[in-house]
Coordinates of C-alpha atoms in Angstrom, one line a residue:
M360 CA 76.9 1.6 124.1
T361 CA 78.4 -1.7 125.4
A362 CA 77.3 -5.0 123.9
W363 CA 77.5 -8.2 125.9
P364 CA 77.1 -11.8 124.8
Y365 CA 74.0 -13.7 125.9
S366 CA 74.7 -15.6 129.1
T367 CA 73.0 -19.0 129.3
Q368 CA 71.7 -20.3 132.6
G369 CA 74.3 -22.4 134.4
G370 CA 76.5 -22.4 131.2
S371 CA 74.1 -24.8 129.5
G372 CA 74.7 -23.4 126.0
N373 CA 71.0 -23.4 125.1
V374 CA 70.1 -20.2 123.1
L375 CA 67.1 -19.0 121.2
H376 CA 67.3 -16.5 118.2
I377 CA 64.5 -14.8 116.3
E378 CA 64.8 -13.8 112.6
V379 CA 62.2 -11.2 111.6
K380 CA 61.7 -8.2 109.4
T381 CA 61.8 -5.3 111.9
V382 CA 59.5 -2.9 110.1
T383 CA 55.9 -3.7 109.1
K384 CA 52.4 -2.2 108.7
V385 CA 48.9 -2.8 110.0
G386 CA 47.1 -5.5 108.0
S387 CA 50.2 -7.4 107.0
S388 CA 51.8 -10.4 108.7
I389 CA 55.1 -10.9 110.5
Y390 CA 57.0 -14.0 109.5
L391 CA 59.2 -15.3 112.3
N392 CA 61.9 -17.9 112.0
L393 CA 62.8 -19.4 115.4
V394 CA 66.3 -20.8 115.6
T395 CA 67.6 -22.8 118.6
G396 CA 71.2 -23.6 119.5
H397 CA 72.3 -26.3 121.9
Q398 CA 75.6 -27.3 123.4
N399 CA 74.2 -30.7 124.4
S400 CA 72.3 -32.5 121.7
E401 CA 70.1 -34.2 124.3
A402 CA 68.6 -30.8 125.3
E403 CA 66.9 -30.4 122.0
K404 CA 64.8 -33.4 122.7
W405 CA 63.4 -31.8 125.8
I406 CA 62.0 -28.8 123.9
T407 CA 58.4 -29.3 122.7
H408 CA 56.8 -25.9 122.7
F409 CA 57.5 -22.2 122.3
T410 CA 55.6 -19.4 123.9
I411 CA 55.2 -16.1 122.0
L412 CA 54.2 -12.8 123.6
V413 CA 53.5 -9.5 121.8
L414 CA 53.8 -6.4 123.9
S415 CA 52.7 -2.9 122.8
K416 CA 52.2 0.3 124.9
G417 CA 52.8 -1.6 128.1
R418 CA 50.2 -4.4 127.5
I419 CA 50.3 -7.9 126.2
V420 CA 48.2 -7.7 123.1
H421 CA 48.8 -11.2 121.7
A422 CA 50.0 -14.5 123.1
K423 CA 50.6 -17.8 121.3
H424 CA 51.8 -21.3 122.3
Q425 CA 53.3 -23.3 119.4
S426 CA 54.8 -26.7 119.0
K427 CA 58.4 -26.9 118.0
S428 CA 59.5 -28.4 114.7
D429 CA 62.9 -28.7 112.9
H430 CA 62.6 -25.3 111.3
T431 CA 59.9 -23.4 113.3
I432 CA 58.4 -20.7 111.2
T433 CA 55.3 -18.9 112.5
T434 CA 53.3 -15.9 111.5
I435 CA 51.6 -13.1 113.5
D436 CA 49.0 -10.8 112.0
V437 CA 49.7 -7.1 112.6
T438 CA 46.8 -5.3 114.2
S439 CA 46.2 -1.6 115.1
E440 CA 46.8 -2.6 118.8
M441 CA 50.5 -3.1 117.9
L442 CA 50.9 0.6 116.9
P443 CA 53.3 2.3 116.9
S444 CA 55.7 -0.5 117.7
C445 CA 55.7 -3.8 119.5
I446 CA 58.2 -6.2 121.2
L447 CA 58.0 -9.9 120.3
A448 CA 59.2 -12.0 123.3
F449 CA 59.8 -15.7 122.9
Y450 CA 60.8 -18.2 125.6
L451 CA 61.1 -22.0 126.0
L452 CA 61.6 -24.2 129.1
P453 CA 63.9 -27.1 128.3
G454 CA 64.6 -29.4 131.2
G455 CA 65.6 -33.0 131.7
T456 CA 63.9 -35.6 133.9
G457 CA 64.1 -34.6 137.5
Q458 CA 65.5 -31.2 136.6
D459 CA 64.1 -27.7 137.1
P460 CA 63.2 -26.2 133.7
E461 CA 65.7 -23.7 132.3
L462 CA 64.6 -20.3 131.0
V463 CA 65.8 -19.6 127.4
A464 CA 64.4 -16.4 126.0
D465 CA 64.9 -13.8 123.2
S466 CA 63.0 -10.7 122.1
V467 CA 63.0 -8.3 119.2
W468 CA 61.6 -4.8 118.6
V469 CA 59.4 -4.4 115.5
G470 CA 58.3 -1.0 114.2
V471 CA 54.9 -0.5 112.7
N472 CA 54.4 2.3 110.1
D473 CA 52.9 5.4 111.7
K474 CA 49.2 5.6 111.1
C475 CA 46.0 5.9 113.0
M476 CA 44.5 3.1 115.1
G477 CA 41.2 4.1 113.4
T478 CA 40.3 5.7 110.1
L479 CA 40.5 9.4 109.2
K480 CA 40.6 11.0 105.8
V481 CA 39.9 14.5 104.4
G482 CA 38.9 15.1 100.8
L483 CA 36.2 16.7 98.6
K484 CA 32.8 15.3 98.2
K485 CA 33.1 15.7 94.4
E486 CA 36.6 14.6 93.5
R487 CA 38.2 16.4 90.5
P488 CA 41.4 15.7 88.5
F489 CA 43.1 18.9 89.8
Q490 CA 42.2 20.2 93.2
T491 CA 42.3 23.9 92.0
L492 CA 39.8 26.6 93.0
R493 CA 39.2 30.2 92.2
L494 CA 39.3 32.9 94.8
N495 CA 36.3 33.0 97.2
S496 CA 34.7 30.0 95.6
Q497 CA 32.6 27.5 97.4
V498 CA 33.6 23.8 97.9
E499 CA 32.2 20.9 99.8
V500 CA 34.7 19.2 102.1
K501 CA 34.2 15.5 103.1
V502 CA 35.6 13.9 106.2
T503 CA 35.7 10.1 106.5
G504 CA 36.3 8.4 109.8
D505 CA 35.1 6.1 112.6
E506 CA 31.5 6.6 113.6
E507 CA 30.8 8.8 116.7
A508 CA 34.4 10.1 116.8
T509 CA 34.9 13.7 117.7
V510 CA 36.7 15.5 114.9
G511 CA 38.4 18.9 114.6
L512 CA 39.0 20.3 111.1
V513 CA 41.5 23.1 110.2
A514 CA 43.0 24.6 107.0
V515 CA 46.5 26.0 107.2
D516 CA 48.4 28.0 104.6
K517 CA 51.2 25.8 103.3
A518 CA 53.6 28.8 103.3
V519 CA 53.6 28.7 107.1
Y520 CA 55.1 25.2 107.1
V521 CA 57.7 26.3 104.5
L522 CA 59.1 28.9 107.0
N523 CA 58.8 26.7 110.1
S524 CA 57.5 23.1 110.1
K525 CA 58.7 22.0 113.5
H526 CA 55.3 22.7 115.1
K527 CA 53.3 20.8 112.5
L528 CA 51.1 18.2 114.1
T529 CA 51.5 14.7 112.6
Q530 CA 50.6 11.2 113.6
K531 CA 54.3 10.4 113.9
K532 CA 54.7 13.1 116.6
V533 CA 51.8 11.6 118.5
W534 CA 53.3 8.1 118.5
D535 CA 56.7 9.5 119.4
V536 CA 55.2 10.9 122.6
V537 CA 53.5 7.6 123.3
E538 CA 56.8 5.7 122.9
E539 CA 58.5 8.0 125.4
D540 CA 56.4 6.2 128.1
D541 CA 57.1 2.7 126.8
I542 CA 58.1 0.5 129.7
G543 CA 60.5 -1.5 127.5
C544 CA 64.0 -0.4 127.9
T545 CA 65.9 -1.9 124.9
A546 CA 65.2 -2.6 121.3
G547 CA 65.3 -6.4 122.0
S548 CA 66.9 -9.3 123.8
G549 CA 68.9 -9.0 127.1
K550 CA 72.0 -10.3 128.7
D551 CA 70.2 -13.5 130.0
G552 CA 66.8 -15.1 130.1
L553 CA 65.5 -12.9 133.0
A554 CA 66.9 -9.7 131.4
V555 CA 65.0 -10.4 128.3
F556 CA 61.7 -10.1 130.2
K557 CA 63.0 -7.2 132.3
D558 CA 64.1 -5.1 129.3
A559 CA 60.8 -5.9 127.5
G560 CA 58.9 -4.4 130.4
L561 CA 57.6 -7.6 131.9
D562 CA 57.8 -9.0 135.5
L563 CA 58.4 -12.7 135.7
K564 CA 58.1 -15.1 138.6
M565 CA 58.5 -18.8 138.2
S566 CA 57.6 -21.7 140.5
T567 CA 61.3 -22.6 140.7
G568 CA 62.0 -19.4 142.5
M569 CA 63.5 -17.5 139.5
H570 CA 62.1 -14.0 139.1
T571 CA 62.9 -10.6 137.7
P572 CA 63.7 -7.7 140.1
A573 CA 60.6 -5.9 141.2
S574 CA 59.8 -2.8 139.1
S575 CA 58.6 0.1 141.2
D576 CA 58.9 3.2 138.9
W577 CA 59.0 1.6 135.5
Q578 CA 61.8 3.8 134.4
C579 CA 64.8 2.7 132.4
P580 CA 68.3 3.4 133.6
Q581 CA 69.6 6.7 132.2
S582 CA 73.1 7.2 130.9
P583 CA 75.0 10.2 132.2
P584 CA 74.8 13.1 129.8
A585 CA 77.9 13.9 127.8
S586 CA 79.6 17.2 128.9
R587 CA 80.6 17.9 125.3
H588 CA 77.0 17.8 124.3
R589 CA 76.1 20.3 127.0
R590 CA 78.9 22.6 125.8
S591 CA 77.6 22.3 122.3
L592 CA 74.1 23.3 123.4
K593 CA 75.5 26.3 125.3
W594 CA 77.5 27.4 122.3
L595 CA 74.4 27.1 120.0
E596 CA 72.3 29.1 122.5
T597 CA 75.0 31.8 122.6
K598 CA 75.1 31.9 118.9
R599 CA 71.3 32.3 118.6
N600 CA 71.3 35.1 121.2
A601 CA 74.0 36.9 119.3
G602 CA 71.9 37.0 116.2
L603 CA 74.1 34.6 114.2
G604 CA 71.6 31.8 113.9
I605 CA 69.2 31.6 111.0
D606 CA 66.3 30.1 113.1
I607 CA 65.6 33.4 114.9
F608 CA 65.4 35.2 111.6
L609 CA 62.9 32.7 110.3
E610 CA 60.8 32.7 113.4
D611 CA 60.5 36.5 113.6
Q612 CA 59.5 36.9 110.0
P613 CA 56.1 38.6 109.6
I614 CA 54.2 36.1 107.3
R615 CA 51.5 37.6 105.1
T616 CA 49.7 39.4 107.9
L617 CA 46.9 40.7 105.7
F618 CA 45.8 37.2 104.8
P619 CA 44.7 34.4 107.2
E620 CA 47.3 31.8 108.0
S621 CA 44.6 29.4 109.1
W622 CA 40.9 29.1 109.0
L623 CA 38.0 26.6 109.0
W624 CA 38.3 25.9 112.7
M625 CA 35.4 23.4 113.0
K626 CA 34.5 20.8 115.6
F627 CA 31.9 18.1 115.0
K628 CA 31.0 14.5 115.7
L629 CA 30.8 11.9 113.0
P630 CA 27.3 10.4 112.8
K631 CA 26.5 6.8 113.6
S632 CA 27.0 4.6 110.6
T633 CA 24.2 2.6 109.1
S634 CA 26.6 0.1 107.5
G635 CA 29.9 -0.9 109.1
D636 CA 32.0 1.3 111.4
I637 CA 33.0 4.1 108.9
S638 CA 31.0 7.3 108.8
H639 CA 31.1 10.5 106.6
Y640 CA 30.5 14.2 107.2
S641 CA 30.3 16.9 104.6
T642 CA 30.3 20.7 104.9
L643 CA 30.2 23.6 102.5
V644 CA 33.0 26.2 102.9
N645 CA 34.1 29.4 101.1
V646 CA 37.9 29.6 100.5
P647 CA 39.6 33.0 101.4
D648 CA 41.1 35.4 98.9
S649 CA 44.6 34.2 99.4
I650 CA 46.5 32.9 96.3
T651 CA 48.1 29.9 98.0
T652 CA 47.9 26.2 98.7
W653 CA 45.8 25.2 101.8
Q654 CA 46.5 22.0 103.7
L655 CA 43.3 20.6 105.3
V656 CA 44.0 18.5 108.4
A657 CA 41.6 16.6 110.6
V658 CA 42.1 15.4 114.2
S659 CA 39.8 12.8 115.7
L660 CA 39.4 11.4 119.2
K661 CA 37.5 8.3 120.2
P662 CA 37.6 6.0 123.2
G663 CA 39.6 2.9 122.6
Q664 CA 41.3 4.3 119.5
G665 CA 43.2 7.4 120.8
L666 CA 44.2 10.4 118.9
C667 CA 44.2 10.2 115.1
I668 CA 45.6 12.8 112.7
S669 CA 44.8 12.6 109.0
D670 CA 47.2 13.1 106.1
P671 CA 47.1 16.7 104.8
F672 CA 44.7 17.3 101.9
E673 CA 46.0 20.1 99.6
L674 CA 43.7 22.5 98.0
T675 CA 45.2 25.1 95.6
V676 CA 43.6 28.5 95.2
K677 CA 44.8 30.7 92.3
K678 CA 43.7 33.3 89.7
S679 CA 43.9 32.5 86.0
F680 CA 45.6 35.8 85.3
F681 CA 47.4 38.1 87.7
V682 CA 50.4 40.4 88.1
D683 CA 53.3 39.9 90.5
L684 CA 55.6 42.9 91.2
K685 CA 59.2 42.1 92.0
L686 CA 60.1 44.8 94.5
P687 CA 63.3 45.1 96.5
S688 CA 63.0 44.6 100.3
S689 CA 64.5 48.0 101.0
V690 CA 66.1 51.0 99.2
V691 CA 68.1 54.0 100.2
R692 CA 67.8 57.6 98.9
N693 CA 69.1 58.1 95.3
E694 CA 69.5 54.4 94.8
Q695 CA 68.6 53.1 91.3
V696 CA 66.4 50.1 91.5
Q697 CA 64.6 47.9 89.0
I698 CA 60.9 47.3 89.3
Q699 CA 59.8 44.2 87.4
A700 CA 56.2 43.3 86.7
V701 CA 55.6 39.6 86.0
L702 CA 52.3 38.6 84.4
Y703 CA 51.0 35.1 84.9
N704 CA 48.5 33.8 82.3
F705 CA 47.0 30.4 83.1
R706 CA 44.2 30.8 80.6
M707 CA 43.9 28.6 77.5
E708 CA 44.1 31.6 75.2
Q709 CA 46.6 34.5 74.8
V710 CA 45.8 37.8 76.5
K711 CA 46.7 41.3 75.2
V712 CA 47.8 43.5 78.0
R713 CA 49.4 46.9 78.6
V714 CA 51.8 47.6 81.5
E715 CA 52.0 51.2 82.7
F716 CA 54.1 52.7 85.4
P717 CA 52.4 55.8 86.8
H718 CA 54.2 59.0 87.5
K719 CA 55.2 59.7 91.1
E720 CA 56.8 62.9 92.2
A721 CA 58.9 61.2 94.9
L722 CA 60.4 58.8 92.3
C723 CA 62.7 59.8 89.4
S724 CA 61.5 57.6 86.5
A725 CA 60.7 57.7 82.8
S726 CA 57.1 58.4 83.6
K727 CA 55.7 61.9 83.2
P728 CA 52.5 63.4 84.7
E729 CA 50.8 63.4 81.3
A730 CA 52.4 60.2 79.9
P731 CA 52.9 57.1 82.1
S732 CA 55.8 54.8 81.2
R733 CA 54.8 51.8 79.1
R734 CA 56.7 48.6 78.4
G735 CA 56.1 45.7 76.0
A736 CA 56.6 42.0 76.7
G737 CA 60.2 40.8 76.8
G738 CA 59.8 37.8 74.5
Q739 CA 62.1 34.8 74.6
I740 CA 65.9 34.5 74.1
Q741 CA 66.9 32.8 70.9
Q742 CA 69.9 30.5 70.8
I743 CA 71.7 29.1 67.8
S744 CA 74.2 26.3 67.9
H745 CA 76.8 25.5 65.2
S746 CA 79.3 22.7 64.8
I747 CA 82.2 23.8 62.6
L748 CA 85.1 21.7 61.2
L749 CA 88.0 24.1 60.7
N750 CA 90.7 23.9 58.0
P751 CA 93.6 24.9 57.7
Q752 CA 94.6 22.8 60.7
G753 CA 95.1 24.3 64.1
Q754 CA 94.1 27.9 63.3
T755 CA 91.3 29.8 64.8
Q756 CA 88.4 30.8 62.5
M757 CA 85.5 33.0 63.2
E758 CA 82.0 32.7 61.8
V759 CA 79.4 35.4 62.2
V760 CA 75.9 34.1 62.9
P761 CA 73.3 36.0 60.9
K762 CA 72.3 39.1 62.8
Q763 CA 69.3 38.4 65.0
N764 CA 66.8 41.1 66.0
F765 CA 67.1 41.5 69.7
L766 CA 65.0 44.7 69.9
N767 CA 62.1 42.7 71.5
M768 CA 64.4 40.9 73.9
V769 CA 66.1 43.7 75.8
P770 CA 64.6 47.3 75.6
N771 CA 66.6 49.8 73.6
T772 CA 69.5 47.4 72.8
E773 CA 70.7 45.5 69.8
A774 CA 73.2 42.6 69.9
E775 CA 75.1 40.5 67.4
V776 CA 76.4 37.0 68.4
F777 CA 79.8 35.9 67.3
V778 CA 80.9 32.3 67.7
S779 CA 84.6 31.6 68.0
V780 CA 85.7 28.0 67.9
Q781 CA 89.0 26.1 67.5
G782 CA 88.9 22.9 65.5
Y783 CA 90.0 19.5 66.6
T784 CA 91.4 18.5 63.2
H785 CA 94.9 19.4 64.4
M786 CA 94.6 17.0 67.3
L787 CA 93.6 14.2 64.9
T788 CA 97.0 14.5 63.2
H789 CA 98.6 13.1 66.4
R790 CA 96.3 10.1 66.5
S791 CA 97.7 6.7 65.5
A792 CA 95.7 3.9 63.8
H793 CA 95.1 2.0 67.0
G794 CA 93.6 5.0 68.8
T795 CA 96.5 6.4 70.8
Y796 CA 97.9 9.9 70.7
H797 CA 101.6 10.9 70.5
I798 CA 103.8 14.0 70.4
S799 CA 105.1 13.3 66.9
N800 CA 105.4 10.6 64.3
G801 CA 107.7 7.8 65.4
H802 CA 107.0 8.2 69.1
P803 CA 104.9 5.6 71.0
G804 CA 101.5 6.5 72.2
S805 CA 101.5 8.6 75.4
T806 CA 99.3 7.3 78.2
W807 CA 98.8 10.8 79.7
L808 CA 98.1 12.5 76.4
T809 CA 95.7 9.8 75.3
S810 CA 93.8 9.9 78.6
Y811 CA 93.7 13.7 78.3
V812 CA 92.1 13.6 74.9
F813 CA 89.6 10.9 75.7
P814 CA 87.3 12.8 78.1
V815 CA 87.5 16.0 76.0
F816 CA 86.2 14.2 72.9
A817 CA 83.7 12.2 74.9
L818 CA 82.2 15.5 76.1
A819 CA 82.1 16.9 72.6
Y820 CA 80.8 13.7 71.0
S821 CA 77.1 14.4 71.8
I822 CA 77.1 17.7 69.9
M823 CA 79.4 16.9 67.0
T824 CA 77.6 16.8 63.6
T825 CA 80.6 15.6 61.6
S826 CA 81.4 11.9 61.0
T827 CA 85.1 12.5 61.1
F828 CA 85.3 11.1 64.6
D829 CA 82.9 8.2 65.3
L830 CA 82.0 6.4 68.5
H831 CA 84.1 3.3 67.6
S832 CA 87.2 5.5 67.2
L833 CA 86.6 7.3 70.4
C834 CA 86.2 4.1 72.5
A835 CA 89.2 2.6 70.9
T836 CA 91.2 5.3 72.7
A837 CA 89.9 4.1 76.1
N838 CA 90.3 0.5 75.2
W839 CA 94.0 1.0 74.4
I840 CA 94.6 2.6 77.7
I841 CA 93.1 -0.3 79.8
T842 CA 94.5 -3.1 77.6
K843 CA 98.0 -1.8 76.8
R844 CA 98.9 0.5 79.6
Q845 CA 97.4 -1.0 82.8
A846 CA 99.6 -3.3 84.9
E847 CA 98.3 -6.4 86.7
D848 CA 98.0 -4.5 90.1
G849 CA 95.8 -1.8 88.5
H850 CA 98.2 1.1 88.0
F851 CA 98.8 2.7 84.6
L852 CA 102.2 3.0 82.9
E853 CA 103.7 5.8 80.8
N854 CA 106.0 4.5 78.0
G855 CA 105.7 7.5 75.7
P856 CA 107.5 10.8 76.2
V857 CA 105.8 14.0 77.1
I858 CA 108.2 16.7 76.0
M859 CA 106.4 19.9 76.9
A860 CA 106.4 20.7 80.6
S861 CA 102.9 22.2 80.4
M862 CA 101.5 18.9 79.3
R863 CA 102.9 16.9 82.2
G864 CA 99.7 17.1 84.2
G865 CA 101.5 17.8 87.5
Y866 CA 102.3 14.1 88.2
R867 CA 106.0 14.1 87.4
G868 CA 108.0 14.4 90.6
S869 CA 104.8 13.7 92.6
E870 CA 105.0 9.9 92.9
A871 CA 104.4 9.3 89.2
D872 CA 102.8 5.9 89.2
I873 CA 100.2 7.0 91.7
S874 CA 99.4 10.5 90.2
L875 CA 99.3 9.1 86.7
T876 CA 96.9 6.3 87.7
A877 CA 94.6 8.9 89.4
L878 CA 94.7 11.2 86.3
V879 CA 93.8 8.3 84.0
L880 CA 91.0 7.1 86.4
I881 CA 89.5 10.6 86.4
A882 CA 89.6 10.6 82.5
L883 CA 88.0 7.2 82.2
D884 CA 85.2 8.2 84.7
E885 CA 84.4 11.3 82.8
G886 CA 83.9 9.4 79.5
R887 CA 82.6 6.1 80.8
Y888 CA 78.9 6.9 79.9
V889 CA 79.8 7.1 76.2
C890 CA 81.7 3.9 76.0
S891 CA 80.0 1.7 78.5
Q892 CA 78.4 -0.4 75.7
E893 CA 81.5 -0.5 73.5
I894 CA 83.9 -1.6 76.2
P895 CA 82.2 -4.1 78.6
N896 CA 85.4 -4.5 80.8
L897 CA 85.8 -0.8 81.4
P898 CA 84.1 -0.8 84.8
A899 CA 86.3 -3.7 85.9
S900 CA 89.4 -1.9 84.8
M901 CA 88.4 1.3 86.7
E902 CA 87.6 -0.8 89.8
Q903 CA 91.1 -2.3 89.6
A904 CA 92.7 1.1 89.4
R905 CA 90.6 2.3 92.3
S906 CA 91.7 -0.6 94.4
F907 CA 95.4 0.2 93.6
L908 CA 94.9 3.8 94.8
E909 CA 93.1 2.7 98.0
E910 CA 96.0 0.3 98.8
R911 CA 98.7 3.0 98.2
L912 CA 96.8 5.8 99.9
P913 CA 98.3 5.4 103.4
K914 CA 101.9 5.6 101.9
I915 CA 101.5 8.8 99.8
N916 CA 103.7 11.7 100.9
T917 CA 103.2 14.6 98.5
T918 CA 100.4 17.0 98.6
F919 CA 99.6 16.9 94.9
A920 CA 99.4 13.1 94.9
I921 CA 97.1 13.2 97.9
A922 CA 94.8 15.7 96.3
I923 CA 94.5 14.1 92.9
V924 CA 94.1 10.6 94.4
S925 CA 91.4 11.8 96.8
Y926 CA 89.6 13.4 93.9
A927 CA 89.7 10.3 91.8
L928 CA 88.5 8.1 94.7
A929 CA 85.6 10.6 95.3
L930 CA 84.5 10.5 91.7
T931 CA 84.4 6.7 91.8
N932 CA 82.4 6.7 95.1
S933 CA 85.2 5.2 97.2
P934 CA 84.5 5.2 101.0
R935 CA 88.2 6.1 101.5
A936 CA 88.2 9.3 99.5
H937 CA 88.7 11.5 102.6
D938 CA 91.1 9.2 104.6
R939 CA 94.2 11.4 104.0
L940 CA 92.9 14.6 102.5
D941 CA 91.9 16.2 105.8
G942 CA 95.3 15.6 107.2
F943 CA 96.9 17.9 104.6
A944 CA 94.4 20.7 105.2
S945 CA 95.6 23.8 107.1
H946 CA 93.1 24.6 109.9
D947 CA 94.8 27.8 111.2
Y948 CA 95.6 29.7 108.0
C949 CA 93.2 31.1 105.4
G950 CA 94.1 33.0 102.2
G951 CA 97.2 33.2 100.1
P952 CA 99.8 35.6 98.9

């Protein structure tokens, strides 16, 4: 697309601009703010009126002539004639004494929410809180619409649309077809005053001799198709023909062939209304034996109002108690398979059942001719959670949860649950009074070690039952990082030694200031939800660190630094998270040693 500035007539500098909300709905009002600009202040005195035209579906559906004021604000009521969209065209004719008037124009496209020009609704004559029916039950369907409109009514299984919904008829699809024949060529405005009218689909001829080029075929100029797009389409077609596409698989699926996919094909005419223009029609129908959700859709046709499609009305049909067998799609000879029976009970009371698997000679199972296999209900899995403070420090302890009876959970099995945990008391010995963590006494707090501990404890805080480590102590750790170890430009400093190589976090030798800042930012992001109230300036500190990483991102050279910085930026929703990462990816090699 190429955008050109508006060209004024004879270089006068007179322009007109419209400020408007570009999406609206029928029944509301469009509020327009008309703004004029003038190179010559005298020209403003010559403007006394605006003319407003509303075009939709190739017709002028509304026209208005309004006096100009200092701040001209006008309103237009949105009617059904403006569906599915309209173009608002404005023009004025300034001109001095003895001069031909100048044409100054502007236009804007406004979309109207997709709905019928008339009224059409499907429901039940007797509304109920839950639209749920039993199999083969009778229900009275009610259709509300414009009087004397011809209506078609159909019920479609919702499962059909789950597999393929591209052929579903909606009001939006109807309006999309209508807009394909719109004689307006742009979404608004034009390169000059005449082009505004031309692009809006209007022919203009003035007494001064100005006019738009004659329109013979009412077709907009077409851009040449992109060859790359054609190649992409050919590649997709080849892929589909080769059986690699998923669409063919979905389209060829047999869908519940023993049950109707659609029914209730009815055609009727709404009776003449005794009061107003809205009419009602009711009919008794019996729902099929399918356990599914039906979507009832009506289509109406009436002169002057076009084609109208109602919103789907869903009607669920189900049994209060039924069995669902989970069977594999296919098996091979001598293959061991599991056949699972799921019992659904939607009744208000419990039901005592017995599930039997009959004996079949072709199948090798636990069933015998004289004794079918029987199975009881599986029950529910029981879970027990413990929070344990270990002492002596740093050693693993094991606690045996009292043995639970799992006989009713998994057939013919018994299990004992052992919980192995490692305490955090040893870690607390490395904590100083102001919330930092160090390698040993006498060493200053380590930025990396402190930022490593913070998200771990923040994650465990919600399930800890001991008061040894409270919220204030946890958030003091993050507060020390952002107040004592963050520089003015946003990066984090490391003044404490990290002796063990396994605790270096990968940032040493990988542009330390950048990698460390990314690691700390990741830690703060993982624990921010715990300390957002305790540390009000935590978001500002994280934003400062993110800005530092975004500024240094183009200058990073090492792969690790690129990866960790990109990850930190992605966590904090930075738009630049992928600026450098793709450049380090290998596109011609997959796998590893």
